[in-house]
Amino acid sequence: MAWITRQEAADRLAISVKTLDGLIRRGQLPASKIGPRIVRIDERDLEAYTAERRVAPAPVKQKAAPPPRPCRYVPGMKVV
């Protein structure tokens, strides 16, 4: 079990420490208070948190081909 600091966890999630504190306060991310001001997060909990929030990539939409333009042939017209 590896413990990381709040700053390390925030860096891994690419969020601020203040936002991370909010996640901990709301109970979305488990953390352990080791001392009066020391908080540590288990790496496995952080990995589980990120795994829960993964989303599948959006399907790539194929752009439909435009309908063919109507072509009118007039007798005597030069066809290129």
CSV table of N, CA, C and O in Angstrom, one decimal:
chain,number,residue,atom,x,y,z
A,1,MET,N,0.9,-1.2,0.0
A,1,MET,CA,0.0,0.0,0.0
A,1,MET,C,0.9,1.2,0.0
A,1,MET,O,1.7,1.4,0.9
A,2,ALA,N,0.8,2.1,-1.0
A,2,ALA,CA,1.6,3.3,-1.1
A,2,ALA,C,0.7,4.5,-0.9
A,2,ALA,O,-0.4,4.6,-1.4
A,3,TRP,N,1.1,5.3,0.0
A,3,TRP,CA,0.4,6.6,0.3
A,3,TRP,C,1.0,7.7,-0.4
A,3,TRP,O,2.2,7.9,-0.5
A,4,ILE,N,0.2,8.6,-0.9
A,4,ILE,CA,0.6,9.8,-1.6
A,4,ILE,C,0.0,11.1,-0.9
A,4,ILE,O,-1.0,11.0,-0.2
A,5,THR,N,0.7,12.2,-1.1
A,5,THR,CA,0.2,13.4,-0.5
A,5,THR,C,-0.9,14.0,-1.3
A,5,THR,O,-1.2,13.6,-2.4
A,6,ARG,N,-1.6,15.0,-0.7
A,6,ARG,CA,-2.7,15.7,-1.4
A,6,ARG,C,-2.2,16.3,-2.7
A,6,ARG,O,-2.8,16.3,-3.7
A,7,GLN,N,-1.0,16.9,-2.6
A,7,GLN,CA,-0.4,17.6,-3.8
A,7,GLN,C,-0.1,16.6,-4.9
A,7,GLN,O,-0.5,16.9,-6.1
A,8,GLU,N,0.4,15.5,-4.6
A,8,GLU,CA,0.7,14.4,-5.6
A,8,GLU,C,-0.6,13.9,-6.2
A,8,GLU,O,-0.7,13.7,-7.4
A,9,ALA,N,-1.6,13.7,-5.4
A,9,ALA,CA,-2.9,13.2,-5.9
A,9,ALA,C,-3.5,14.3,-6.8
A,9,ALA,O,-4.1,14.0,-7.9
A,10,ALA,N,-3.5,15.6,-6.4
A,10,ALA,CA,-4.0,16.6,-7.2
A,10,ALA,C,-3.3,16.7,-8.6
A,10,ALA,O,-3.9,16.9,-9.6
A,11,ASP,N,-2.0,16.6,-8.5
A,11,ASP,CA,-1.2,16.6,-9.8
A,11,ASP,C,-1.6,15.5,-10.7
A,11,ASP,O,-1.7,15.6,-11.9
A,12,ARG,N,-1.8,14.3,-10.2
A,12,ARG,CA,-2.2,13.1,-11.0
A,12,ARG,C,-3.5,13.3,-11.6
A,12,ARG,O,-3.8,12.8,-12.7
A,13,LEU,N,-4.4,14.0,-10.9
A,13,LEU,CA,-5.8,14.2,-11.4
A,13,LEU,C,-5.9,15.5,-12.2
A,13,LEU,O,-6.9,15.8,-12.8
A,14,ALA,N,-4.8,16.3,-12.2
A,14,ALA,CA,-4.7,17.6,-13.0
A,14,ALA,C,-5.8,18.5,-12.4
A,14,ALA,O,-6.5,19.2,-13.2
A,15,ILE,N,-5.9,18.6,-11.1
A,15,ILE,CA,-6.9,19.5,-10.4
A,15,ILE,C,-6.1,20.2,-9.3
A,15,ILE,O,-5.0,19.8,-9.0
A,16,SER,N,-6.7,21.2,-8.7
A,16,SER,CA,-6.1,21.9,-7.6
A,16,SER,C,-6.2,21.1,-6.3
A,16,SER,O,-7.1,20.3,-6.2
A,17,VAL,N,-5.4,21.5,-5.4
A,17,VAL,CA,-5.5,20.8,-4.0
A,17,VAL,C,-6.9,21.2,-3.4
A,17,VAL,O,-7.5,20.4,-2.7
A,18,LYS,N,-7.3,22.4,-3.7
A,18,LYS,CA,-8.6,22.8,-3.1
A,18,LYS,C,-9.8,22.0,-3.7
A,18,LYS,O,-10.7,21.6,-2.9
A,19,THR,N,-9.7,21.7,-4.9
A,19,THR,CA,-10.7,20.8,-5.5
A,19,THR,C,-10.6,19.4,-5.0
A,19,THR,O,-11.6,18.7,-4.7
A,20,LEU,N,-9.4,18.9,-4.8
A,20,LEU,CA,-9.2,17.6,-4.2
A,20,LEU,C,-9.7,17.5,-2.8
A,20,LEU,O,-10.4,16.6,-2.4
A,21,ASP,N,-9.5,18.6,-2.0
A,21,ASP,CA,-10.1,18.7,-0.7
A,21,ASP,C,-11.6,18.6,-0.7
A,21,ASP,O,-12.2,17.9,0.2
A,22,GLY,N,-12.2,19.2,-1.7
A,22,GLY,CA,-13.7,19.1,-1.8
A,22,GLY,C,-14.1,17.6,-2.1
A,22,GLY,O,-15.1,17.2,-1.6
A,23,LEU,N,-13.4,16.9,-2.9
A,23,LEU,CA,-13.7,15.5,-3.2
A,23,LEU,C,-13.6,14.7,-2.0
A,23,LEU,O,-14.4,13.8,-1.7
A,24,ILE,N,-12.6,14.9,-1.2
A,24,ILE,CA,-12.4,14.2,0.1
A,24,ILE,C,-13.5,14.5,1.1
A,24,ILE,O,-14.1,13.7,1.7
A,25,ARG,N,-13.8,15.8,1.2
A,25,ARG,CA,-14.9,16.3,2.1
A,25,ARG,C,-16.3,15.7,1.8
A,25,ARG,O,-17.0,15.3,2.6
A,26,ARG,N,-16.6,15.6,0.5
A,26,ARG,CA,-17.8,15.0,0.0
A,26,ARG,C,-17.9,13.5,0.0
A,26,ARG,O,-18.9,12.9,-0.2
A,27,GLY,N,-16.7,12.9,0.3
A,27,GLY,CA,-16.6,11.4,0.4
A,27,GLY,C,-16.5,10.7,-0.9
A,27,GLY,O,-16.6,9.5,-1.0
A,28,GLN,N,-16.2,11.5,-2.0
A,28,GLN,CA,-16.0,10.9,-3.3
A,28,GLN,C,-14.6,10.2,-3.4
A,28,GLN,O,-14.5,9.3,-4.2
A,29,LEU,N,-13.7,10.7,-2.6
A,29,LEU,CA,-12.3,10.1,-2.7
A,29,LEU,C,-11.9,9.8,-1.2
A,29,LEU,O,-11.8,10.7,-0.4
A,30,PRO,N,-11.6,8.5,-0.9
A,30,PRO,CA,-11.2,8.2,0.5
A,30,PRO,C,-9.8,8.7,0.8
A,30,PRO,O,-9.0,8.7,-0.1
A,31,ALA,N,-9.7,9.2,2.0
A,31,ALA,CA,-8.4,9.7,2.4
A,31,ALA,C,-8.2,9.4,3.9
A,31,ALA,O,-9.2,9.1,4.6
A,32,SER,N,-7.0,9.3,4.4
A,32,SER,CA,-6.7,9.1,5.8
A,32,SER,C,-6.0,10.2,6.4
A,32,SER,O,-5.0,10.8,5.9
A,33,LYS,N,-6.5,10.6,7.6
A,33,LYS,CA,-5.8,11.7,8.3
A,33,LYS,C,-4.8,11.1,9.3
A,33,LYS,O,-5.2,10.4,10.2
A,34,ILE,N,-3.5,11.3,9.0
A,34,ILE,CA,-2.5,10.7,9.8
A,34,ILE,C,-2.1,11.5,11.1
A,34,ILE,O,-1.8,10.9,12.1
A,35,GLY,N,-2.2,12.8,10.9
A,35,GLY,CA,-1.9,13.6,12.0
A,35,GLY,C,-2.8,14.8,12.1
A,35,GLY,O,-3.8,14.8,11.3
A,36,PRO,N,-2.5,15.8,12.9
A,36,PRO,CA,-3.5,16.9,13.0
A,36,PRO,C,-3.7,17.7,11.6
A,36,PRO,O,-4.7,18.1,11.3
A,37,ARG,N,-2.6,17.7,10.8
A,37,ARG,CA,-2.7,18.4,9.5
A,37,ARG,C,-2.2,17.5,8.4
A,37,ARG,O,-2.0,18.0,7.3
A,38,ILE,N,-1.9,16.3,8.6
A,38,ILE,CA,-1.4,15.4,7.6
A,38,ILE,C,-2.4,14.5,7.0
A,38,ILE,O,-3.0,13.7,7.7
A,39,VAL,N,-2.7,14.6,5.7
A,39,VAL,CA,-3.7,13.8,5.0
A,39,VAL,C,-3.0,13.0,3.9
A,39,VAL,O,-2.2,13.6,3.2
A,40,ARG,N,-3.2,11.7,3.8
A,40,ARG,CA,-2.6,10.9,2.8
A,40,ARG,C,-3.7,10.1,2.0
A,40,ARG,O,-4.8,9.8,2.6
A,41,ILE,N,-3.5,9.8,0.8
A,41,ILE,CA,-4.4,9.1,-0.1
A,41,ILE,C,-3.7,7.8,-0.5
A,41,ILE,O,-2.6,7.9,-1.0
A,42,ASP,N,-4.5,6.7,-0.5
A,42,ASP,CA,-3.9,5.5,-0.9
A,42,ASP,C,-4.0,5.5,-2.5
A,42,ASP,O,-5.0,5.9,-3.1
A,43,GLU,N,-2.9,5.1,-3.1
A,43,GLU,CA,-2.8,5.1,-4.6
A,43,GLU,C,-3.9,4.2,-5.2
A,43,GLU,O,-4.5,4.5,-6.2
A,44,ARG,N,-4.2,3.1,-4.5
A,44,ARG,CA,-5.3,2.2,-5.1
A,44,ARG,C,-6.6,2.9,-5.1
A,44,ARG,O,-7.4,2.7,-6.0
A,45,ASP,N,-6.9,3.7,-4.0
A,45,ASP,CA,-8.2,4.5,-4.0
A,45,ASP,C,-8.2,5.5,-5.1
A,45,ASP,O,-9.3,5.8,-5.7
A,46,LEU,N,-7.1,6.1,-5.4
A,46,LEU,CA,-7.0,7.1,-6.4
A,46,LEU,C,-7.2,6.5,-7.8
A,46,LEU,O,-7.9,7.0,-8.6
A,47,GLU,N,-6.6,5.3,-8.0
A,47,GLU,CA,-6.8,4.6,-9.2
A,47,GLU,C,-8.3,4.1,-9.4
A,47,GLU,O,-8.8,4.2,-10.5
A,48,ALA,N,-8.9,3.7,-8.3
A,48,ALA,CA,-10.3,3.3,-8.4
A,48,ALA,C,-11.2,4.5,-8.7
A,48,ALA,O,-12.1,4.4,-9.5
A,49,TYR,N,-10.9,5.6,-8.1
A,49,TYR,CA,-11.6,6.9,-8.4
A,49,TYR,C,-11.6,7.2,-9.9
A,49,TYR,O,-12.6,7.5,-10.5
A,50,THR,N,-10.4,7.2,-10.5
A,50,THR,CA,-10.2,7.5,-11.9
A,50,THR,C,-10.9,6.5,-12.8
A,50,THR,O,-11.5,6.8,-13.8
A,51,ALA,N,-10.8,5.2,-12.4
A,51,ALA,CA,-11.4,4.1,-13.2
A,51,ALA,C,-12.9,4.3,-13.2
A,51,ALA,O,-13.5,4.0,-14.3
A,52,GLU,N,-13.5,4.7,-12.1
A,52,GLU,CA,-15.0,4.8,-12.1
A,52,GLU,C,-15.5,5.9,-13.0
A,52,GLU,O,-16.6,5.9,-13.5
A,53,ARG,N,-14.6,6.9,-13.3
A,53,ARG,CA,-15.0,8.1,-14.0
A,53,ARG,C,-14.6,8.1,-15.5
A,53,ARG,O,-14.7,9.0,-16.2
A,54,ARG,N,-14.0,7.0,-15.9
A,54,ARG,CA,-13.6,6.9,-17.3
A,54,ARG,C,-14.9,6.8,-18.2
A,54,ARG,O,-15.8,6.1,-17.9
A,55,VAL,N,-14.8,7.5,-19.3
A,55,VAL,CA,-15.9,7.5,-20.3
A,55,VAL,C,-15.4,6.9,-21.6
A,55,VAL,O,-14.2,7.0,-22.0
A,56,ALA,N,-16.3,6.3,-22.3
A,56,ALA,CA,-16.0,5.7,-23.6
A,56,ALA,C,-15.8,6.9,-24.6
A,56,ALA,O,-16.6,7.9,-24.5
A,57,PRO,N,-14.9,6.8,-25.5
A,57,PRO,CA,-14.8,7.8,-26.5
A,57,PRO,C,-16.1,7.9,-27.4
A,57,PRO,O,-16.8,6.9,-27.6
A,58,ALA,N,-16.4,9.1,-27.7
A,58,ALA,CA,-17.6,9.4,-28.6
A,58,ALA,C,-17.4,8.8,-29.9
A,58,ALA,O,-16.3,8.8,-30.5
A,59,PRO,N,-18.5,8.1,-30.5
A,59,PRO,CA,-18.3,7.6,-31.8
A,59,PRO,C,-18.1,8.7,-32.8
A,59,PRO,O,-18.6,9.8,-32.7
A,60,VAL,N,-17.2,8.4,-33.8
A,60,VAL,CA,-16.9,9.3,-34.9
A,60,VAL,C,-18.1,9.3,-35.9
A,60,VAL,O,-18.4,8.3,-36.4
A,61,LYS,N,-18.7,10.5,-36.1
A,61,LYS,CA,-19.8,10.6,-37.0
A,61,LYS,C,-19.2,10.8,-38.4
A,61,LYS,O,-18.4,11.6,-38.6
A,62,GLN,N,-19.7,9.9,-39.3
A,62,GLN,CA,-19.3,10.1,-40.7
A,62,GLN,C,-20.2,11.1,-41.4
A,62,GLN,O,-21.4,11.0,-41.2
A,63,LYS,N,-19.6,12.0,-42.0
A,63,LYS,CA,-20.4,13.0,-42.7
A,63,LYS,C,-21.0,12.4,-44.0
A,63,LYS,O,-20.2,11.8,-44.8
A,64,ALA,N,-22.3,12.5,-44.1
A,64,ALA,CA,-22.9,12.0,-45.3
A,64,ALA,C,-22.5,12.7,-46.6
A,64,ALA,O,-22.3,13.9,-46.6
A,65,ALA,N,-22.4,12.0,-47.6
A,65,ALA,CA,-22.0,12.6,-48.9
A,65,ALA,C,-23.2,13.4,-49.4
A,65,ALA,O,-24.4,13.0,-49.2
A,66,PRO,N,-22.9,14.6,-50.0
A,66,PRO,CA,-24.0,15.4,-50.5
A,66,PRO,C,-24.7,14.7,-51.6
A,66,PRO,O,-24.1,13.9,-52.4
A,67,PRO,N,-26.0,14.9,-51.8
A,67,PRO,CA,-26.7,14.3,-52.9
A,67,PRO,C,-26.1,14.8,-54.2
A,67,PRO,O,-25.6,15.9,-54.3
A,68,PRO,N,-26.1,14.0,-55.3
A,68,PRO,CA,-25.6,14.4,-56.6
A,68,PRO,C,-26.4,15.6,-57.1
A,68,PRO,O,-27.6,15.7,-57.0
A,69,ARG,N,-25.7,16.5,-57.8
A,69,ARG,CA,-26.3,17.6,-58.4
A,69,ARG,C,-27.1,17.2,-59.6
A,69,ARG,O,-26.6,16.4,-60.4
A,70,PRO,N,-28.2,17.7,-59.8
A,70,PRO,CA,-28.9,17.4,-61.0
A,70,PRO,C,-28.2,17.9,-62.3
A,70,PRO,O,-27.7,19.1,-62.2
A,71,CYS,N,-28.1,17.2,-63.3
A,71,CYS,CA,-27.5,17.6,-64.5
A,71,CYS,C,-28.5,17.5,-65.6
A,71,CYS,O,-29.1,16.5,-65.9
A,72,ARG,N,-28.6,18.6,-66.3
A,72,ARG,CA,-29.5,18.7,-67.4
A,72,ARG,C,-28.8,18.8,-68.7
A,72,ARG,O,-27.9,19.7,-68.9
A,73,TYR,N,-29.0,17.8,-69.6
A,73,TYR,CA,-28.3,17.9,-70.9
A,73,TYR,C,-29.3,18.5,-71.9
A,73,TYR,O,-30.5,18.2,-72.0
A,74,VAL,N,-28.7,19.5,-72.6
A,74,VAL,CA,-29.5,20.1,-73.6
A,74,VAL,C,-28.8,19.8,-74.9
A,74,VAL,O,-27.6,19.9,-75.1
A,75,PRO,N,-29.6,19.3,-75.9
A,75,PRO,CA,-29.0,19.0,-77.2
A,75,PRO,C,-28.2,20.1,-77.7
A,75,PRO,O,-28.6,21.3,-77.7
A,76,GLY,N,-27.0,19.8,-78.2
A,76,GLY,CA,-26.1,20.8,-78.7
A,76,GLY,C,-25.1,21.3,-77.7
A,76,GLY,O,-24.2,22.1,-78.0
A,77,MET,N,-25.3,20.9,-76.4
A,77,MET,CA,-24.4,21.4,-75.3
A,77,MET,C,-23.1,20.6,-75.4
A,77,MET,O,-23.1,19.5,-75.7
A,78,LYS,N,-22.0,21.4,-75.1
A,78,LYS,CA,-20.7,20.8,-75.2
A,78,LYS,C,-20.5,20.0,-73.9
A,78,LYS,O,-20.6,20.6,-72.8
A,79,VAL,N,-20.2,18.7,-74.0
A,79,VAL,CA,-20.0,17.9,-72.8
A,79,VAL,C,-18.5,17.8,-72.5
A,79,VAL,O,-17.8,17.4,-73.4
A,80,VAL,N,-18.1,18.1,-71.4
A,80,VAL,CA,-16.6,18.1,-71.1
A,80,VAL,C,-16.3,16.9,-70.2
A,80,VAL,O,-17.0,16.5,-69.4
